[in-house]
XYZ file of C-alpha atoms in Angstrom:
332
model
C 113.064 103.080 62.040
C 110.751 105.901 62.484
C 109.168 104.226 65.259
C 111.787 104.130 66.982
C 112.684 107.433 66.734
C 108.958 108.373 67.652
C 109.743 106.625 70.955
C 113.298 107.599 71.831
C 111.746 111.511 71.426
C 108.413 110.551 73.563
C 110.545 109.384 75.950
C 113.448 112.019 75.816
C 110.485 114.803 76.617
C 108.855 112.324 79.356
C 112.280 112.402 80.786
C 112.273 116.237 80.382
C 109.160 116.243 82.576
C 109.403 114.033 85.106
C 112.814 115.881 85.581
C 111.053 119.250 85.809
C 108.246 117.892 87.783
C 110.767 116.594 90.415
C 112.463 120.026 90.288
C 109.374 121.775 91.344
C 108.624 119.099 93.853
C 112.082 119.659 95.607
C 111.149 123.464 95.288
C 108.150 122.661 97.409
C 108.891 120.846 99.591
C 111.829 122.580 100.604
C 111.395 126.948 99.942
C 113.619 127.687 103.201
C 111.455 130.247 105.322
C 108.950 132.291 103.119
C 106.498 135.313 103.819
C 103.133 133.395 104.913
C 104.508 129.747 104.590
C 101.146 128.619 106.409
C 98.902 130.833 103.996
C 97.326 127.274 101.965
C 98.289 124.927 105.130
C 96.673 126.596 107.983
C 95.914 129.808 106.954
C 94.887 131.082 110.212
C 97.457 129.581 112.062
C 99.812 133.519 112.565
C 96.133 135.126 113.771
C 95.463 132.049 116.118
C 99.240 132.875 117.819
C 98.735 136.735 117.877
C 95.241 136.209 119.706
C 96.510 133.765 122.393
C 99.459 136.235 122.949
C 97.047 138.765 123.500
C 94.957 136.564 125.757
C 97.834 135.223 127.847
C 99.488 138.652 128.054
C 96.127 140.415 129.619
C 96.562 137.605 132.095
C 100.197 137.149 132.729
C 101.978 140.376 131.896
C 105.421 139.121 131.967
C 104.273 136.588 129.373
C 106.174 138.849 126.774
C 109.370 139.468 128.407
C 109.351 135.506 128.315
C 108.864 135.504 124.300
C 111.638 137.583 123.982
C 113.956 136.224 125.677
C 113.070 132.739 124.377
C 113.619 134.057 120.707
C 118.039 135.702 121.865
C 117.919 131.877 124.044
C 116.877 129.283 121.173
C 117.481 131.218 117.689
C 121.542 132.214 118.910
C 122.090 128.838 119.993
C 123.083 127.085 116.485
C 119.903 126.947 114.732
C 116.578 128.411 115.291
C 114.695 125.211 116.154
C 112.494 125.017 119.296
C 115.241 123.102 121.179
C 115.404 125.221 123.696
C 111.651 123.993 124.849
C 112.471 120.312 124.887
C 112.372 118.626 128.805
C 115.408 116.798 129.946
C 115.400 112.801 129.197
C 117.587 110.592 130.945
C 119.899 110.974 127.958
C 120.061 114.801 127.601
C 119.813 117.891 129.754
C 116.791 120.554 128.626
C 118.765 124.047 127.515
C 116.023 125.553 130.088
C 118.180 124.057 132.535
C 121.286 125.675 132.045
C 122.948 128.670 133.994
C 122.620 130.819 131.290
C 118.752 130.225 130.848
C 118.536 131.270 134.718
C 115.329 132.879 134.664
C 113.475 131.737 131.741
C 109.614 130.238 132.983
C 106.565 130.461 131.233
C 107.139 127.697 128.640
C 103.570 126.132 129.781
C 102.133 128.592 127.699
C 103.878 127.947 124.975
C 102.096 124.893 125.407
C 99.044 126.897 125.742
C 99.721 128.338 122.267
C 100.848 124.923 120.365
C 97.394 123.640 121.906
C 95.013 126.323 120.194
C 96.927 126.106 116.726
C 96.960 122.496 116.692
C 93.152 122.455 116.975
C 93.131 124.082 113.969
C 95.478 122.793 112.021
C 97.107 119.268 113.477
C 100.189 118.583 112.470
C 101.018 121.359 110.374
C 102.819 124.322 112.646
C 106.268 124.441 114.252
C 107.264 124.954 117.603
C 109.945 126.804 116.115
C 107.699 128.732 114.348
C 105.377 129.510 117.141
C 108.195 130.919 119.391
C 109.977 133.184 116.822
C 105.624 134.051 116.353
C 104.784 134.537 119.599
C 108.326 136.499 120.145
C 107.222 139.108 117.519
C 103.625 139.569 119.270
C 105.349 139.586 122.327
C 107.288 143.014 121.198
C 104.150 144.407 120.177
C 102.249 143.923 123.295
C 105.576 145.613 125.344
C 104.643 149.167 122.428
C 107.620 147.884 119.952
C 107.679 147.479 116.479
C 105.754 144.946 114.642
C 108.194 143.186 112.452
C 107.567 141.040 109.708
C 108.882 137.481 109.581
C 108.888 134.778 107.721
C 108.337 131.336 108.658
C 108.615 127.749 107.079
C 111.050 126.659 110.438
C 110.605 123.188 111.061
C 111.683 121.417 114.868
C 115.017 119.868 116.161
C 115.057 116.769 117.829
C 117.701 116.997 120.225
C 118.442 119.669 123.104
C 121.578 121.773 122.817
C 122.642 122.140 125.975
C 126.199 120.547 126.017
C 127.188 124.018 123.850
C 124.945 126.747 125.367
C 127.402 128.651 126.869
C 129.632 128.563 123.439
C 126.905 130.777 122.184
C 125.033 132.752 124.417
C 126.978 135.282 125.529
C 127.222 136.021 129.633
C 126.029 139.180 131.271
C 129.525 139.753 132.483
C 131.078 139.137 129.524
C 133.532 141.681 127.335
C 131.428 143.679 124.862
C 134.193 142.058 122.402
C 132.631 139.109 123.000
C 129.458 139.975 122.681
C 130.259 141.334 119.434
C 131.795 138.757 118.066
C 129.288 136.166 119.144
C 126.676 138.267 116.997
C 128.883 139.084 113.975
C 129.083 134.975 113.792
C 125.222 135.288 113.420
C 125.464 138.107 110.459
C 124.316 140.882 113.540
C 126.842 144.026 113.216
C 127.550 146.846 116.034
C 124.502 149.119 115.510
C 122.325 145.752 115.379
C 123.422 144.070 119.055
C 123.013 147.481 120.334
C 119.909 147.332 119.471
C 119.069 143.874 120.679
C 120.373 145.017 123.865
C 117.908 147.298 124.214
C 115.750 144.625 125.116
C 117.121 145.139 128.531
C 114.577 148.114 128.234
C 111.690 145.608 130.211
C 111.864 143.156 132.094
C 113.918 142.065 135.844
C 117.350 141.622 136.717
C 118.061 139.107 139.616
C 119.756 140.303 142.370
C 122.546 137.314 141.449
C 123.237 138.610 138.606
C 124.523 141.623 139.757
C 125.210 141.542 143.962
C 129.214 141.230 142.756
C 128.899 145.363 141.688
C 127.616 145.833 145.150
C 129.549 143.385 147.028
C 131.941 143.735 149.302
C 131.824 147.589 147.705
C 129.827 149.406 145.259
C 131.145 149.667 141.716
C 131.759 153.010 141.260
C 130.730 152.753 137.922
C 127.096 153.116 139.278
C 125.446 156.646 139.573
C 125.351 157.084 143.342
C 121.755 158.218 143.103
C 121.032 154.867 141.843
C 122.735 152.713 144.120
C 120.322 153.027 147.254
C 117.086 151.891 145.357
C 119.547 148.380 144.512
C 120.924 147.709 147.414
C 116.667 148.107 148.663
C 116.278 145.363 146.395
C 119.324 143.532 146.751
C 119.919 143.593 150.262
C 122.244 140.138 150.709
C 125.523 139.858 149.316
C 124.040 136.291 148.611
C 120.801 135.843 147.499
C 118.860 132.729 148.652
C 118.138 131.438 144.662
C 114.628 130.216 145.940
C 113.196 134.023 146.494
C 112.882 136.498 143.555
C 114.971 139.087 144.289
C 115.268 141.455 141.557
C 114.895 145.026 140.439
C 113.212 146.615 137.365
C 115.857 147.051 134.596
C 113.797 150.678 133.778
C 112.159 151.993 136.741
C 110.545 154.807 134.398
C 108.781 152.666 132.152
C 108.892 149.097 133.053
C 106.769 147.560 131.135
C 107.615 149.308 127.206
C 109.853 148.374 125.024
C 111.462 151.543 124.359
C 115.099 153.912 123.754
C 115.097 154.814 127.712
C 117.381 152.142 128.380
C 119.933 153.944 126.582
C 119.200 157.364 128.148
C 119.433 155.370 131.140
C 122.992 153.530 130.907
C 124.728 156.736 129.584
C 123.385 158.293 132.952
C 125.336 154.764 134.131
C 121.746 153.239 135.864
C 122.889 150.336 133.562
C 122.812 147.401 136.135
C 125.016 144.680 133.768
C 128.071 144.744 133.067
C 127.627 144.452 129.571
C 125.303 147.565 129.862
C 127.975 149.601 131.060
C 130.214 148.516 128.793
C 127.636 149.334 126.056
C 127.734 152.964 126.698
C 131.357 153.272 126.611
C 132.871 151.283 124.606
C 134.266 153.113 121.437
C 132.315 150.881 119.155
C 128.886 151.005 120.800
C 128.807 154.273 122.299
C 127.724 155.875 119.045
C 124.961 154.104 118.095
C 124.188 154.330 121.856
C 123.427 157.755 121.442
C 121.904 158.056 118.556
C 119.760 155.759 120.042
C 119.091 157.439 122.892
C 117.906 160.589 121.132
C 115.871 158.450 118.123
C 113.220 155.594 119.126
C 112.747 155.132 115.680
C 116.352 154.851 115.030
C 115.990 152.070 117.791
C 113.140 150.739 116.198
C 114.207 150.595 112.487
C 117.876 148.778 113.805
C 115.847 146.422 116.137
C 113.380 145.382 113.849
C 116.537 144.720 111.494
C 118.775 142.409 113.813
C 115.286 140.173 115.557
C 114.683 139.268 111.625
C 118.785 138.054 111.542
C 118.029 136.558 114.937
C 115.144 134.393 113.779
C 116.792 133.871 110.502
C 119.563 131.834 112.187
C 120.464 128.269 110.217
C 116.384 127.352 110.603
C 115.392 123.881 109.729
C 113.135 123.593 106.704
C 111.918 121.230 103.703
C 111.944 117.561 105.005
C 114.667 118.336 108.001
C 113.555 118.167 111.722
C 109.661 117.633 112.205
C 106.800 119.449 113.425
C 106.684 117.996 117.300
C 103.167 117.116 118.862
C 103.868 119.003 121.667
C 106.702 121.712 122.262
C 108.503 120.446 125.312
C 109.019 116.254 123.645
C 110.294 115.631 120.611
C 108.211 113.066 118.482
C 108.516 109.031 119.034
C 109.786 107.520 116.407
C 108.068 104.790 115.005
């Protein structure tokens, strides 16, 4: 009798431990995104990113307008998941291929990027992970904020390009709608005015915004602005093939910084949604406040990217970690 006592308690605690053991195995393998998820698996691999951003951005200075965009164009469609670098197939259409990705280039060295990490550490590092990365080193390089983020994202398998244009909002789009869009994401007022002060670097192409100079000038516009875009926009339709554009900051061009909103209160906004930015009841405070604090700027920035790249990741044993950025892996 007391043997088999002796047993049922052995193996009531062995069934204690294999229970616990499985418990802390789930907790592994999936933690959701974490400080430093790569610190025992490739613990160079965030170093490895920052110093080919670095590289490629002494090169190729609109390298990091590209990272930035790519983090608002794959993290605020659904999940933030690298699908926005897969190719077409002959089943599916890429995301880069969209309207609303009009623009977007540079994804070879993302490539570039995926290469040099995966000669350290095979196998091991997202794509997803390496854009939302190479986004964050991409602010730096343009004199933002560094802003720390965690990673642990793993990669979709599928592009998302049948509901694109469900999520990313449209440069002529109400700000209402560009609010709410955000708020679905957990991003509040102060927080897409912010993000919209990535509009701070980068281009505008002339067909995005020939309709506020065509067949007459939006009166919206200062009129001291107006000659310098119709210089750079000169047709009423642009021929898509040349790169017409014109400097969303003509003061500082290339920094990531509050002039943007001294700018579209003096209406040189040259969206839509810029304009609407300014005066909209909702946004117009935290519009100025921005405009007279970079810090301010900074602080809600830093704030909404770390929502942003936060967005419904994949992690534990969802998605994969692709072999290269632009093709998802075969499956065997």
């Amino acid at each position: 009798m007391r043997k088999i006592m002796g047993a049922k308690v052995l193996f009531f605690f062995a069934l204690l431990s294999f229970s616990a053991v499985s418990a802390f195995a789930q907790d592994e393998e999936d933690q959701g995104l974490v400080m430093n998820f790569y610190k025992d698996s490739c613990p160079q691999a965030e170093d490895i990113i920052k110093e080919q951003v670095k590289l490629l951005y002494k090169r190729h200075k609109n390298t990091a307008f590209s990272w930035l965009r790519n983090i608002f164009h794959d993290c605020a469609v659904q999940s933030c998941d690298a699908s926005l670098l897969l190719d077409s197939t002959r089943r599916s259409l890429s995301e880069k291929e969209t309207d609303r990705s009009f623009g977007l280039r540079n994804f070879r060295y993302i490539e570039t990027i995926k290469e040099a990490v995966e000669r350290e550490c095979p196998g091991v590092v997202s794509c997803a992970d390496i854009l939302v990365l190479s986004a964050r080193e991409g602010i730096v390089s343009l004199g933002g904020p560094y802003i720390p983020l965690k990673t642990g994202r793993r990669d979709g398998r599928r592009s998302r390009a049948d509901v694109v244009e469900e999520y990313l909002p449209d440069h002529n789009e109400t700000i209402s709608g560009v609010l709410d869009r955000f708020a679905a994401m957990g991003i509040d007022t102060p927080g897409v005015v912010a993000l919209l002060g990535a509009h701070s670097v980068g281009r505008t192409h002339c067909v995005k915004l020939v309709h506020r100079l065509y067949p007459e000038v939006d009166p919206a516009l200062n009129p001291d602005h107006v000659p310098h875009i119709l210089h750079k926009c000169p047709d009423q339709i642009p021929d898509p093939k040349a790169v017409q554009y014109v400097r969303n900051d003509r003061g500082t061009p290339m920094v990531l910084d509050n002039n943007y909103y001294r700018n579209i209160l003096d209406n040189k906004g040259l969206l839509i949604v810029d304009h609407q930015l300014a005066y909209d009841k909702r946004t117009r405070p935290y519009v100025k406040k921005m405009a007279k604090s970079q810090d301010y700027f900074f602080k809600e920035f830093s704030r909404a990217i770390t929502l942003l790249s936060e967005n419904n990741p994949l992690t534990g044993s969802k998605g994969e970690i692709r072999k290269q950025c632009n093709l998802a892996n075969k499956l065997h």
